[in-house]
Amino acid sequence: MEIGGFELITAGSGEALERLLNYEVDIAGFHISDPLSSQVIAKRLKSEGMQIFPVMKRVQGFMVAKGNPLGITSVKDLVRPRIRFINRQKGSGTRLLLDTLLKKNGIQAESIKGYVNEEFTHSAIAMSILAKKADVGMGVKSVAIENGLDFIYLKDEFFFLAMG
């Protein structure tokens, strides 16, 4: 898609950074939720002569049906047999955050019903929940509110732009 003479490519954080480091794009936007990752990424980008600019903060959490009928409160609830999860695609900042939380809590991805089912946007996650194809998925608070879903806070993330 072209906007104002620029080609816009939508991608997850991992893919955006990979494209930037491979000189396929001039600017990449990406999210980071933990300070250690931000230090590692910043060091790598700066070693390649790139600049990083903080842009905004977003709030990540679980989106669930209004009233939270299954009582989901934490990542540990995802392993309950009745819970159907919808995931973000590999390489997205949201997926990286989920995988970090699973590891921190000793949860195997295979134990989550629907972990392999992927969507590419927060809005698509919300639509899956509204269509009752899933009970829970990770996304940003603003999308949950826009779609009349309940939101369970997990973590703040920061969005950056990097360019060479």
mmCIF file with all atom_site columns, N, CA and C in Angstrom, residues 36-67:
data_model
loop_
_atom_site.group_PDB
_atom_site.id
_atom_site.type_symbol
_atom_site.label_atom_id
_atom_site.label_alt_id
_atom_site.label_comp_id
_atom_site.label_asym_id
_atom_site.label_entity_id
_atom_site.label_seq_id
_atom_site.pdbx_PDB_ins_code
_atom_site.Cartn_x
_atom_site.Cartn_y
_atom_site.Cartn_z
_atom_site.occupancy
_atom_site.B_iso_or_equiv
_atom_site.pdbx_formal_charge
_atom_site.auth_seq_id
_atom_site.auth_comp_id
_atom_site.auth_asym_id
_atom_site.auth_atom_id
_atom_site.pdbx_PDB_model_num
ATOM 1  N N  . LEU A 1 36 ? 15.395  -5.981  29.108 1.00 0.00 ? 36 LEU A N  1
ATOM 2  C CA . LEU A 1 36 ? 16.551  -6.731  28.620 1.00 0.00 ? 36 LEU A CA 1
ATOM 3  C C  . LEU A 1 36 ? 16.514  -6.848  27.100 1.00 0.00 ? 36 LEU A C  1
ATOM 4  N N  . SER A 1 37 ? 15.355  -7.184  26.554 1.00 0.00 ? 37 SER A N  1
ATOM 5  C CA . SER A 1 37 ? 15.223  -7.270  25.095 1.00 0.00 ? 37 SER A CA 1
ATOM 6  C C  . SER A 1 37 ? 15.498  -5.929  24.442 1.00 0.00 ? 37 SER A C  1
ATOM 7  N N  . SER A 1 38 ? 15.013  -4.850  25.063 1.00 0.00 ? 38 SER A N  1
ATOM 8  C CA . SER A 1 38 ? 15.220  -3.532  24.461 1.00 0.00 ? 38 SER A CA 1
ATOM 9  C C  . SER A 1 38 ? 16.698  -3.184  24.422 1.00 0.00 ? 38 SER A C  1
ATOM 10 N N  . GLN A 1 39 ? 17.449  -3.572  25.446 1.00 0.00 ? 39 GLN A N  1
ATOM 11 C CA . GLN A 1 39 ? 18.893  -3.305  25.458 1.00 0.00 ? 39 GLN A CA 1
ATOM 12 C C  . GLN A 1 39 ? 19.609  -4.097  24.376 1.00 0.00 ? 39 GLN A C  1
ATOM 13 N N  . VAL A 1 40 ? 19.245  -5.359  24.216 1.00 0.00 ? 40 VAL A N  1
ATOM 14 C CA . VAL A 1 40 ? 19.867  -6.216  23.203 1.00 0.00 ? 40 VAL A CA 1
ATOM 15 C C  . VAL A 1 40 ? 19.562  -5.686  21.802 1.00 0.00 ? 40 VAL A C  1
ATOM 16 N N  . ILE A 1 41 ? 18.300  -5.348  21.558 1.00 0.00 ? 41 ILE A N  1
ATOM 17 C CA . ILE A 1 41 ? 17.900  -4.846  20.241 1.00 0.00 ? 41 ILE A CA 1
ATOM 18 C C  . ILE A 1 41 ? 18.565  -3.503  19.955 1.00 0.00 ? 41 ILE A C  1
ATOM 19 N N  . ALA A 1 42 ? 18.564  -2.605  20.951 1.00 0.00 ? 42 ALA A N  1
ATOM 20 C CA . ALA A 1 42 ? 19.187  -1.292  20.763 1.00 0.00 ? 42 ALA A CA 1
ATOM 21 C C  . ALA A 1 42 ? 20.672  -1.435  20.442 1.00 0.00 ? 42 ALA A C  1
ATOM 22 N N  . LYS A 1 43 ? 21.348  -2.313  21.146 1.00 0.00 ? 43 LYS A N  1
ATOM 23 C CA . LYS A 1 43 ? 22.783  -2.528  20.905 1.00 0.00 ? 43 LYS A CA 1
ATOM 24 C C  . LYS A 1 43 ? 23.020  -3.014  19.476 1.00 0.00 ? 43 LYS A C  1
ATOM 25 N N  . ARG A 1 44 ? 22.207  -3.971  19.028 1.00 0.00 ? 44 ARG A N  1
ATOM 26 C CA . ARG A 1 44 ? 22.366  -4.516  17.674 1.00 0.00 ? 44 ARG A CA 1
ATOM 27 C C  . ARG A 1 44 ? 22.094  -3.452  16.618 1.00 0.00 ? 44 ARG A C  1
ATOM 28 N N  . LEU A 1 45 ? 21.013  -2.704  16.777 1.00 0.00 ? 45 LEU A N  1
ATOM 29 C CA . LEU A 1 45 ? 20.667  -1.679  15.797 1.00 0.00 ? 45 LEU A CA 1
ATOM 30 C C  . LEU A 1 45 ? 21.727  -0.579  15.748 1.00 0.00 ? 45 LEU A C  1
ATOM 31 N N  . LYS A 1 46 ? 22.195  -0.149  16.916 1.00 0.00 ? 46 LYS A N  1
ATOM 32 C CA . LYS A 1 46 ? 23.218  0.901   16.960 1.00 0.00 ? 46 LYS A CA 1
ATOM 33 C C  . LYS A 1 46 ? 24.530  0.421   16.354 1.00 0.00 ? 46 LYS A C  1
ATOM 34 N N  . SER A 1 47 ? 24.839  -0.878  16.530 1.00 0.00 ? 47 SER A N  1
ATOM 35 C CA . SER A 1 47 ? 26.070  -1.421  15.936 1.00 0.00 ? 47 SER A CA 1
ATOM 36 C C  . SER A 1 47 ? 25.994  -1.414  14.411 1.00 0.00 ? 47 SER A C  1
ATOM 37 N N  . GLU A 1 48 ? 24.775  -1.369  13.873 1.00 0.00 ? 48 GLU A N  1
ATOM 38 C CA . GLU A 1 48 ? 24.558  -1.303  12.420 1.00 0.00 ? 48 GLU A CA 1
ATOM 39 C C  . GLU A 1 48 ? 24.386  0.146   11.955 1.00 0.00 ? 48 GLU A C  1
ATOM 40 N N  . GLY A 1 49 ? 24.635  1.108   12.879 1.00 0.00 ? 49 GLY A N  1
ATOM 41 C CA . GLY A 1 49 ? 24.542  2.523   12.526 1.00 0.00 ? 49 GLY A CA 1
ATOM 42 C C  . GLY A 1 49 ? 23.126  3.062   12.456 1.00 0.00 ? 49 GLY A C  1
ATOM 43 N N  . MET A 1 50 ? 22.200  2.406   13.120 1.00 0.00 ? 50 MET A N  1
ATOM 44 C CA . MET A 1 50 ? 20.799  2.826   13.062 1.00 0.00 ? 50 MET A CA 1
ATOM 45 C C  . MET A 1 50 ? 20.420  3.619   14.305 1.00 0.00 ? 50 MET A C  1
ATOM 46 N N  . GLN A 1 51 ? 19.413  4.472   14.148 1.00 0.00 ? 51 GLN A N  1
ATOM 47 C CA . GLN A 1 51 ? 18.902  5.273   15.252 1.00 0.00 ? 51 GLN A CA 1
ATOM 48 C C  . GLN A 1 51 ? 17.556  4.715   15.700 1.00 0.00 ? 51 GLN A C  1
ATOM 49 N N  . ILE A 1 52 ? 17.263  4.896   16.998 1.00 0.00 ? 52 ILE A N  1
ATOM 50 C CA . ILE A 1 52 ? 16.013  4.391   17.573 1.00 0.00 ? 52 ILE A CA 1
ATOM 51 C C  . ILE A 1 52 ? 15.291  5.549   18.257 1.00 0.00 ? 52 ILE A C  1
ATOM 52 N N  . PHE A 1 53 ? 13.987  5.640   18.007 1.00 0.00 ? 53 PHE A N  1
ATOM 53 C CA . PHE A 1 53 ? 13.184  6.709   18.582 1.00 0.00 ? 53 PHE A CA 1
ATOM 54 C C  . PHE A 1 53 ? 11.968  6.123   19.293 1.00 0.00 ? 53 PHE A C  1
ATOM 55 N N  . PRO A 1 54 ? 11.787  6.442   20.602 1.00 0.00 ? 54 PRO A N  1
ATOM 56 C CA . PRO A 1 54 ? 10.570  5.991   21.289 1.00 0.00 ? 54 PRO A CA 1
ATOM 57 C C  . PRO A 1 54 ? 9.378   6.790   20.772 1.00 0.00 ? 54 PRO A C  1
ATOM 58 N N  . VAL A 1 55 ? 8.247   6.111   20.563 1.00 0.00 ? 55 VAL A N  1
ATOM 59 C CA . VAL A 1 55 ? 7.081   6.775   19.987 1.00 0.00 ? 55 VAL A CA 1
ATOM 60 C C  . VAL A 1 55 ? 5.882   6.765   20.936 1.00 0.00 ? 55 VAL A C  1
ATOM 61 N N  . MET A 1 56 ? 5.563   5.605   21.508 1.00 0.00 ? 56 MET A N  1
ATOM 62 C CA . MET A 1 56 ? 4.355   5.516   22.334 1.00 0.00 ? 56 MET A CA 1
ATOM 63 C C  . MET A 1 56 ? 4.383   4.278   23.227 1.00 0.00 ? 56 MET A C  1
ATOM 64 N N  . LYS A 1 57 ? 3.413   4.232   24.135 1.00 0.00 ? 57 LYS A N  1
ATOM 65 C CA . LYS A 1 57 ? 3.220   3.064   24.997 1.00 0.00 ? 57 LYS A CA 1
ATOM 66 C C  . LYS A 1 57 ? 1.872   2.447   24.647 1.00 0.00 ? 57 LYS A C  1
ATOM 67 N N  . ARG A 1 58 ? 1.801   1.116   24.721 1.00 0.00 ? 58 ARG A N  1
ATOM 68 C CA . ARG A 1 58 ? 0.512   0.439   24.556 1.00 0.00 ? 58 ARG A CA 1
ATOM 69 C C  . ARG A 1 58 ? 0.341   -0.537  25.712 1.00 0.00 ? 58 ARG A C  1
ATOM 70 N N  . VAL A 1 59 ? -0.902  -0.872  26.002 1.00 0.00 ? 59 VAL A N  1
ATOM 71 C CA . VAL A 1 59 ? -1.222  -1.766  27.113 1.00 0.00 ? 59 VAL A CA 1
ATOM 72 C C  . VAL A 1 59 ? -1.667  -3.105  26.534 1.00 0.00 ? 59 VAL A C  1
ATOM 73 N N  . GLN A 1 60 ? -0.943  -4.169  26.889 1.00 0.00 ? 60 GLN A N  1
ATOM 74 C CA . GLN A 1 60 ? -1.221  -5.524  26.398 1.00 0.00 ? 60 GLN A CA 1
ATOM 75 C C  . GLN A 1 60 ? -1.945  -6.336  27.470 1.00 0.00 ? 60 GLN A C  1
ATOM 76 N N  . GLY A 1 61 ? -2.805  -7.212  27.013 1.00 0.00 ? 61 GLY A N  1
ATOM 77 C CA . GLY A 1 61 ? -3.500  -8.089  27.949 1.00 0.00 ? 61 GLY A CA 1
ATOM 78 C C  . GLY A 1 61 ? -4.361  -9.094  27.215 1.00 0.00 ? 61 GLY A C  1
ATOM 79 N N  . PHE A 1 62 ? -5.221  -9.753  27.963 1.00 0.00 ? 62 PHE A N  1
ATOM 80 C CA . PHE A 1 62 ? -6.144  -10.717 27.378 1.00 0.00 ? 62 PHE A CA 1
ATOM 81 C C  . PHE A 1 62 ? -7.457  -10.024 27.046 1.00 0.00 ? 62 PHE A C  1
ATOM 82 N N  . MET A 1 63 ? -7.948  -10.295 25.853 1.00 0.00 ? 63 MET A N  1
ATOM 83 C CA . MET A 1 63 ? -9.283  -9.851  25.461 1.00 0.00 ? 63 MET A CA 1
ATOM 84 C C  . MET A 1 63 ? -10.209 -11.045 25.646 1.00 0.00 ? 63 MET A C  1
ATOM 85 N N  . VAL A 1 64 ? -11.340 -10.817 26.313 1.00 0.00 ? 64 VAL A N  1
ATOM 86 C CA . VAL A 1 64 ? -12.321 -11.875 26.568 1.00 0.00 ? 64 VAL A CA 1
ATOM 87 C C  . VAL A 1 64 ? -13.721 -11.311 26.359 1.00 0.00 ? 64 VAL A C  1
ATOM 88 N N  . ALA A 1 65 ? -14.696 -12.189 26.248 1.00 0.00 ? 65 ALA A N  1
ATOM 89 C CA . ALA A 1 65 ? -16.090 -11.761 26.087 1.00 0.00 ? 65 ALA A CA 1
ATOM 90 C C  . ALA A 1 65 ? -16.518 -10.892 27.269 1.00 0.00 ? 65 ALA A C  1
ATOM 91 N N  . LYS A 1 66 ? -17.472 -10.004 27.007 1.00 0.00 ? 66 LYS A N  1
ATOM 92 C CA . LYS A 1 66 ? -18.001 -9.118  28.042 1.00 0.00 ? 66 LYS A CA 1
ATOM 93 C C  . LYS A 1 66 ? -18.439 -9.934  29.254 1.00 0.00 ? 66 LYS A C  1
ATOM 94 N N  . GLY A 1 67 ? -18.039 -9.499  30.434 1.00 0.00 ? 67 GLY A N  1
ATOM 95 C CA . GLY A 1 67 ? -18.380 -10.196 31.664 1.00 0.00 ? 67 GLY A CA 1
ATOM 96 C C  . GLY A 1 67 ? -17.397 -11.295 32.028 1.00 0.00 ? 67 GLY A C  1
#
